[in-house]
Amino acid sequence: MIEAREGVTAPGVYETTDYSTTVDADYTRERSSRDVLTGPYQGAWEFLIGGSGSSDQDFDSNNVTVDVTLGYYLTDTVEVGVRQNVSVAGNEDDTSWNGATTGFADYVFDFDAFRPFVGVSLGYLYGDDTNDTFIGGPEAGVKYYLKDDAFIFGRVNYDFLFDSGDEIDDNFEDGRFVYSIGLGINF
């Protein structure tokens, strides 16, 4: 153990009078990337809540959605999880409910507090105003950490609708954009 300690920089790590840093040999806590990075780390959970909207390819049909996500970090940069969207669309004559439950896998780029991500999702779309169908496609977005474990986010994905045709270009043409903004925490 170092006797001459000028200031403690972290548990078990000390600055000496000659400005070198020494680790206390008796200190055995395992360090994780959480000790040095803003944002998520391997083994962290993530909870997001946001509002989103979806539009057809021509933005002719729109609705409002509540978006809830639970994710888990397999590594500091790879997240997997499940997302639930519930939307309400209405007009003077009718109100309808729709939902989508999707699993996702994202790669999160580490730019300190600024964390862009890209990934894929696969799930099921169901409800009053839609044909129940499998959906899937690419997604991208950004998280900006306001604190080590709290952030704002924006995300957009394109869902291919797999019941709309036999050809992949039919699925793309009949797909939908889904966009979301909100708040999240890591724990």
Coordinates of C-alpha atoms in Angstrom, one line a residue:
M1 CA 0.0 0.0 0.0
I2 CA 1.2 3.5 -0.8
E3 CA 1.7 5.6 2.3
A4 CA 2.2 9.0 0.7
R5 CA -1.3 9.9 -0.8
E6 CA -2.0 13.4 -2.0
G7 CA -5.5 12.8 -3.2
V8 CA -7.9 10.0 -4.0
T9 CA -8.9 9.8 -7.7
A10 CA -11.1 6.7 -7.5
P11 CA -11.6 3.9 -4.9
G12 CA -8.2 2.1 -4.7
V13 CA -6.4 4.5 -7.0
Y14 CA -4.2 7.3 -5.6
E15 CA -2.1 10.2 -6.8
T16 CA 1.3 10.4 -5.2
T17 CA 3.3 13.5 -4.5
D18 CA 5.3 12.9 -7.7
Y19 CA 2.0 13.0 -9.7
S20 CA 2.1 9.3 -10.6
T21 CA -0.9 7.1 -10.1
T22 CA -0.7 3.9 -8.1
V23 CA -3.3 1.2 -7.5
D24 CA -3.8 0.0 -3.9
A25 CA -2.7 -3.6 -3.9
D26 CA -5.4 -4.4 -1.2
Y27 CA -8.2 -3.0 -3.4
T28 CA -9.7 -5.8 -5.4
R29 CA -13.0 -4.5 -6.8
E30 CA -13.4 -5.5 -10.5
R31 CA -13.4 -2.5 -12.8
S32 CA -15.8 -2.3 -15.6
S33 CA -16.0 0.2 -18.5
R34 CA -18.7 1.9 -16.4
D35 CA -15.9 3.4 -14.3
V36 CA -14.5 5.4 -17.3
L37 CA -17.3 5.9 -19.8
T38 CA -20.5 7.9 -20.0
G39 CA -23.4 5.7 -21.0
P40 CA -24.1 2.0 -21.1
Y41 CA -21.7 -0.8 -20.4
Q42 CA -21.7 -4.6 -20.7
G43 CA -24.4 -6.1 -18.5
A44 CA -26.4 -2.9 -18.2
W45 CA -30.2 -2.8 -18.8
E46 CA -31.9 0.1 -20.6
F47 CA -35.4 1.4 -20.4
L48 CA -36.8 3.9 -22.9
I49 CA -40.2 5.6 -23.2
G50 CA -41.1 7.8 -26.1
G51 CA -43.7 9.1 -28.4
S52 CA -43.6 8.1 -32.0
G53 CA -45.5 8.4 -35.2
S54 CA -45.7 6.2 -38.3
S55 CA -46.4 7.1 -41.9
D56 CA -46.9 5.1 -45.0
Q57 CA -44.2 5.6 -47.7
D58 CA -46.0 8.7 -49.1
F59 CA -46.8 10.1 -45.6
D60 CA -50.5 10.0 -46.5
S61 CA -51.6 7.9 -43.5
N62 CA -50.3 8.8 -40.0
N63 CA -50.9 7.9 -36.3
V64 CA -49.6 8.6 -32.8
T65 CA -47.8 5.9 -30.8
V66 CA -46.5 5.3 -27.3
D67 CA -43.2 3.4 -27.5
V68 CA -41.7 1.4 -24.6
T69 CA -38.3 -0.4 -24.9
L70 CA -36.4 -2.7 -22.6
G71 CA -32.8 -3.5 -23.7
Y72 CA -29.8 -5.4 -22.4
Y73 CA -26.1 -4.7 -23.4
L74 CA -24.3 -7.9 -24.4
T75 CA -21.1 -5.8 -24.7
D76 CA -20.4 -2.1 -24.2
T77 CA -21.6 -1.5 -27.8
V78 CA -24.1 -4.4 -28.7
E79 CA -27.6 -4.1 -27.4
V80 CA -30.6 -6.5 -27.8
G81 CA -34.1 -6.0 -26.5
V82 CA -37.8 -5.9 -27.0
R83 CA -40.0 -3.0 -27.9
Q84 CA -43.8 -2.5 -27.6
N85 CA -45.6 0.2 -29.5
V86 CA -49.3 0.9 -29.0
S87 CA -51.0 3.4 -31.3
V88 CA -54.3 5.1 -31.4
A89 CA -55.8 6.5 -34.6
G90 CA -59.1 8.2 -34.8
N91 CA -61.4 10.4 -36.7
E92 CA -64.9 11.6 -36.2
D93 CA -66.4 8.2 -37.1
D94 CA -64.0 5.7 -35.7
T95 CA -61.2 5.1 -33.2
S96 CA -58.8 2.2 -33.6
W97 CA -56.0 0.6 -31.7
N98 CA -52.9 -1.0 -33.2
G99 CA -49.7 -2.4 -31.8
A100 CA -46.4 -3.9 -32.7
T101 CA -44.1 -6.1 -30.6
T102 CA -40.5 -6.3 -31.9
G103 CA -37.2 -7.7 -31.0
F104 CA -34.1 -5.7 -32.0
A105 CA -30.3 -5.8 -32.1
D106 CA -28.3 -2.6 -32.3
Y107 CA -24.7 -1.7 -32.6
V108 CA -24.1 1.5 -30.5
F109 CA -21.1 3.6 -31.6
D110 CA -19.1 5.0 -28.6
F111 CA -18.5 8.8 -29.0
D112 CA -18.7 9.5 -25.3
A113 CA -22.0 11.3 -24.6
F114 CA -23.1 11.1 -28.2
R115 CA -24.1 7.5 -29.2
P116 CA -25.4 6.9 -32.7
F117 CA -26.6 3.4 -33.4
V118 CA -27.7 1.1 -36.3
G119 CA -29.5 -2.2 -36.2
V120 CA -32.3 -4.4 -37.2
S121 CA -35.7 -5.3 -35.8
L122 CA -38.1 -8.2 -36.4
G123 CA -41.6 -8.5 -34.9
Y124 CA -45.3 -8.6 -35.4
L125 CA -47.8 -5.9 -36.3
Y126 CA -51.5 -6.3 -35.2
G127 CA -54.6 -4.3 -34.5
D128 CA -57.9 -2.9 -35.7
D129 CA -56.7 -1.0 -38.8
T130 CA -54.0 -3.4 -40.1
N131 CA -53.6 -6.8 -41.4
D132 CA -51.8 -8.8 -38.8
T133 CA -48.3 -9.5 -40.2
F134 CA -44.7 -10.0 -39.5
I135 CA -42.5 -6.9 -39.9
G136 CA -38.8 -6.2 -39.9
G137 CA -36.2 -4.0 -41.2
P138 CA -33.3 -1.6 -40.5
E139 CA -33.2 1.1 -37.8
A140 CA -30.9 3.9 -36.9
G141 CA -30.8 6.7 -34.3
V142 CA -28.9 8.5 -31.7
K143 CA -28.7 8.7 -27.9
Y144 CA -27.4 11.8 -26.2
Y145 CA -26.4 11.2 -22.6
L146 CA -27.3 14.1 -20.3
K147 CA -25.9 12.2 -17.3
D148 CA -24.0 8.9 -17.0
D149 CA -27.2 6.9 -17.0
A150 CA -29.9 9.2 -18.5
F151 CA -30.3 10.2 -22.1
I152 CA -32.6 11.6 -24.8
F153 CA -33.0 9.6 -28.0
G154 CA -34.3 9.7 -31.5
R155 CA -34.8 6.7 -33.7
V156 CA -36.2 5.9 -37.2
N157 CA -36.8 2.5 -38.7
Y158 CA -38.4 1.1 -41.8
D159 CA -40.7 -1.9 -41.4
F160 CA -41.1 -4.3 -44.3
L161 CA -44.6 -5.8 -44.2
F162 CA -44.2 -9.4 -45.0
D163 CA -47.8 -10.2 -45.9
S164 CA -48.2 -7.6 -48.7
G165 CA -46.6 -9.6 -51.6
D166 CA -44.4 -12.4 -52.7
E167 CA -41.7 -10.1 -54.0
I168 CA -39.2 -8.1 -51.8
D169 CA -39.9 -4.9 -53.7
D170 CA -43.7 -5.3 -53.0
N171 CA -42.8 -5.6 -49.3
F172 CA -40.7 -2.4 -49.4
E173 CA -43.3 -0.4 -51.3
D174 CA -46.0 -1.3 -48.8
G175 CA -43.8 -0.8 -45.8
R176 CA -43.9 1.9 -43.2
F177 CA -41.5 4.4 -41.5
V178 CA -41.6 4.5 -37.7
Y179 CA -40.0 7.3 -35.9
S180 CA -39.7 8.0 -32.2
I181 CA -38.2 10.4 -29.7
G182 CA -38.0 10.2 -25.9
L183 CA -36.1 9.6 -22.7
G184 CA -34.1 6.6 -21.5
I185 CA -32.1 5.4 -18.5
N186 CA -29.5 2.7 -18.0
F187 CA -29.5 0.6 -14.8

